[in-house]
Amino acid sequence: MKNKLPPFIEIYRALIATPSISATEEALDQSNADLITLLADWFKDLGFNVEVQPVPGNSQQI
């Protein structure tokens, strides 16, 4: 357990750079899995117990 996050600017850049658009139009909708994984890893690094669960009925969202 590292208990340390990257510097704020790196967090900010990573959040902005990670595609995760939710849209009602299927052609525009993107999975949020990469963003959830990024956030889960940061929280794990801080010592949190993290459990990622899929959203029933939506294969692209977790």
mmCIF file of C-alpha atoms in Angstrom:
data_model
loop_
_atom_site.group_PDB
_atom_site.id
_atom_site.type_symbol
_atom_site.label_atom_id
_atom_site.label_comp_id
_atom_site.label_asym_id
_atom_site.label_seq_id
_atom_site.Cartn_x
_atom_site.Cartn_y
_atom_site.Cartn_z
ATOM 1 C CA MET A 1 0.000 0.000 0.000
ATOM 2 C CA LYS A 2 1.541 3.276 -1.123
ATOM 3 C CA ASN A 3 -0.919 5.664 0.569
ATOM 4 C CA LYS A 4 0.092 8.340 -1.897
ATOM 5 C CA LEU A 5 -1.574 9.772 -4.947
ATOM 6 C CA PRO A 6 0.138 11.258 -7.982
ATOM 7 C CA PRO A 7 0.474 15.051 -7.972
ATOM 8 C CA PHE A 8 -2.826 16.874 -8.553
ATOM 9 C CA ILE A 9 -1.960 17.971 -12.094
ATOM 10 C CA GLU A 10 -1.248 14.347 -13.086
ATOM 11 C CA ILE A 11 -4.580 13.227 -11.613
ATOM 12 C CA TYR A 12 -6.366 16.047 -13.427
ATOM 13 C CA ARG A 13 -4.708 15.187 -16.745
ATOM 14 C CA ALA A 14 -5.464 11.478 -16.373
ATOM 15 C CA LEU A 15 -9.134 12.138 -15.599
ATOM 16 C CA ILE A 16 -9.519 14.440 -18.596
ATOM 17 C CA ALA A 17 -7.632 12.095 -20.939
ATOM 18 C CA THR A 18 -9.673 9.002 -20.053
ATOM 19 C CA PRO A 19 -12.612 8.521 -22.456
ATOM 20 C CA SER A 20 -15.869 7.885 -20.578
ATOM 21 C CA ILE A 21 -18.711 9.646 -22.408
ATOM 22 C CA SER A 22 -22.181 8.523 -21.340
ATOM 23 C CA ALA A 23 -24.796 9.201 -23.988
ATOM 24 C CA THR A 24 -28.318 8.078 -24.750
ATOM 25 C CA GLU A 25 -27.266 7.668 -28.386
ATOM 26 C CA GLU A 26 -25.554 4.279 -28.544
ATOM 27 C CA ALA A 27 -23.063 5.364 -31.230
ATOM 28 C CA LEU A 28 -21.667 8.036 -28.885
ATOM 29 C CA ASP A 29 -21.763 6.043 -25.651
ATOM 30 C CA GLN A 30 -18.414 4.804 -24.327
ATOM 31 C CA SER A 31 -17.493 2.379 -21.605
ATOM 32 C CA ASN A 32 -16.442 3.899 -18.316
ATOM 33 C CA ALA A 33 -14.321 0.860 -17.365
ATOM 34 C CA ASP A 34 -10.960 2.608 -17.832
ATOM 35 C CA LEU A 35 -12.033 5.552 -15.677
ATOM 36 C CA ILE A 36 -13.437 3.280 -12.961
ATOM 37 C CA THR A 37 -10.214 1.250 -12.943
ATOM 38 C CA LEU A 38 -8.143 4.429 -12.644
ATOM 39 C CA LEU A 39 -10.223 5.691 -9.713
ATOM 40 C CA ALA A 40 -10.320 2.273 -8.038
ATOM 41 C CA ASP A 41 -6.527 1.990 -8.207
ATOM 42 C CA TRP A 42 -6.071 5.419 -6.619
ATOM 43 C CA PHE A 43 -8.450 4.547 -3.799
ATOM 44 C CA LYS A 44 -6.711 1.188 -3.265
ATOM 45 C CA ASP A 45 -3.401 3.065 -3.029
ATOM 46 C CA LEU A 46 -4.964 5.131 -0.236
ATOM 47 C CA GLY A 47 -5.910 1.994 1.668
ATOM 48 C CA PHE A 48 -9.586 1.711 0.738
ATOM 49 C CA ASN A 49 -11.192 -1.665 0.036
ATOM 50 C CA VAL A 50 -12.577 -1.322 -3.479
ATOM 51 C CA GLU A 51 -15.073 -3.568 -5.228
ATOM 52 C CA VAL A 52 -15.986 -2.771 -8.830
ATOM 53 C CA GLN A 53 -19.408 -4.060 -9.846
ATOM 54 C CA PRO A 54 -21.092 -4.138 -13.254
ATOM 55 C CA VAL A 55 -24.347 -2.262 -13.814
ATOM 56 C CA PRO A 56 -27.067 -4.830 -14.571
ATOM 57 C CA GLY A 57 -28.447 -4.489 -18.078
ATOM 58 C CA ASN A 58 -25.597 -2.288 -19.315
ATOM 59 C CA SER A 59 -22.527 -4.102 -20.601
ATOM 60 C CA GLN A 60 -20.509 -0.893 -21.048
ATOM 61 C CA GLN A 61 -20.902 0.562 -17.559
ATOM 62 C CA ILE A 62 -19.393 -0.692 -14.317
#
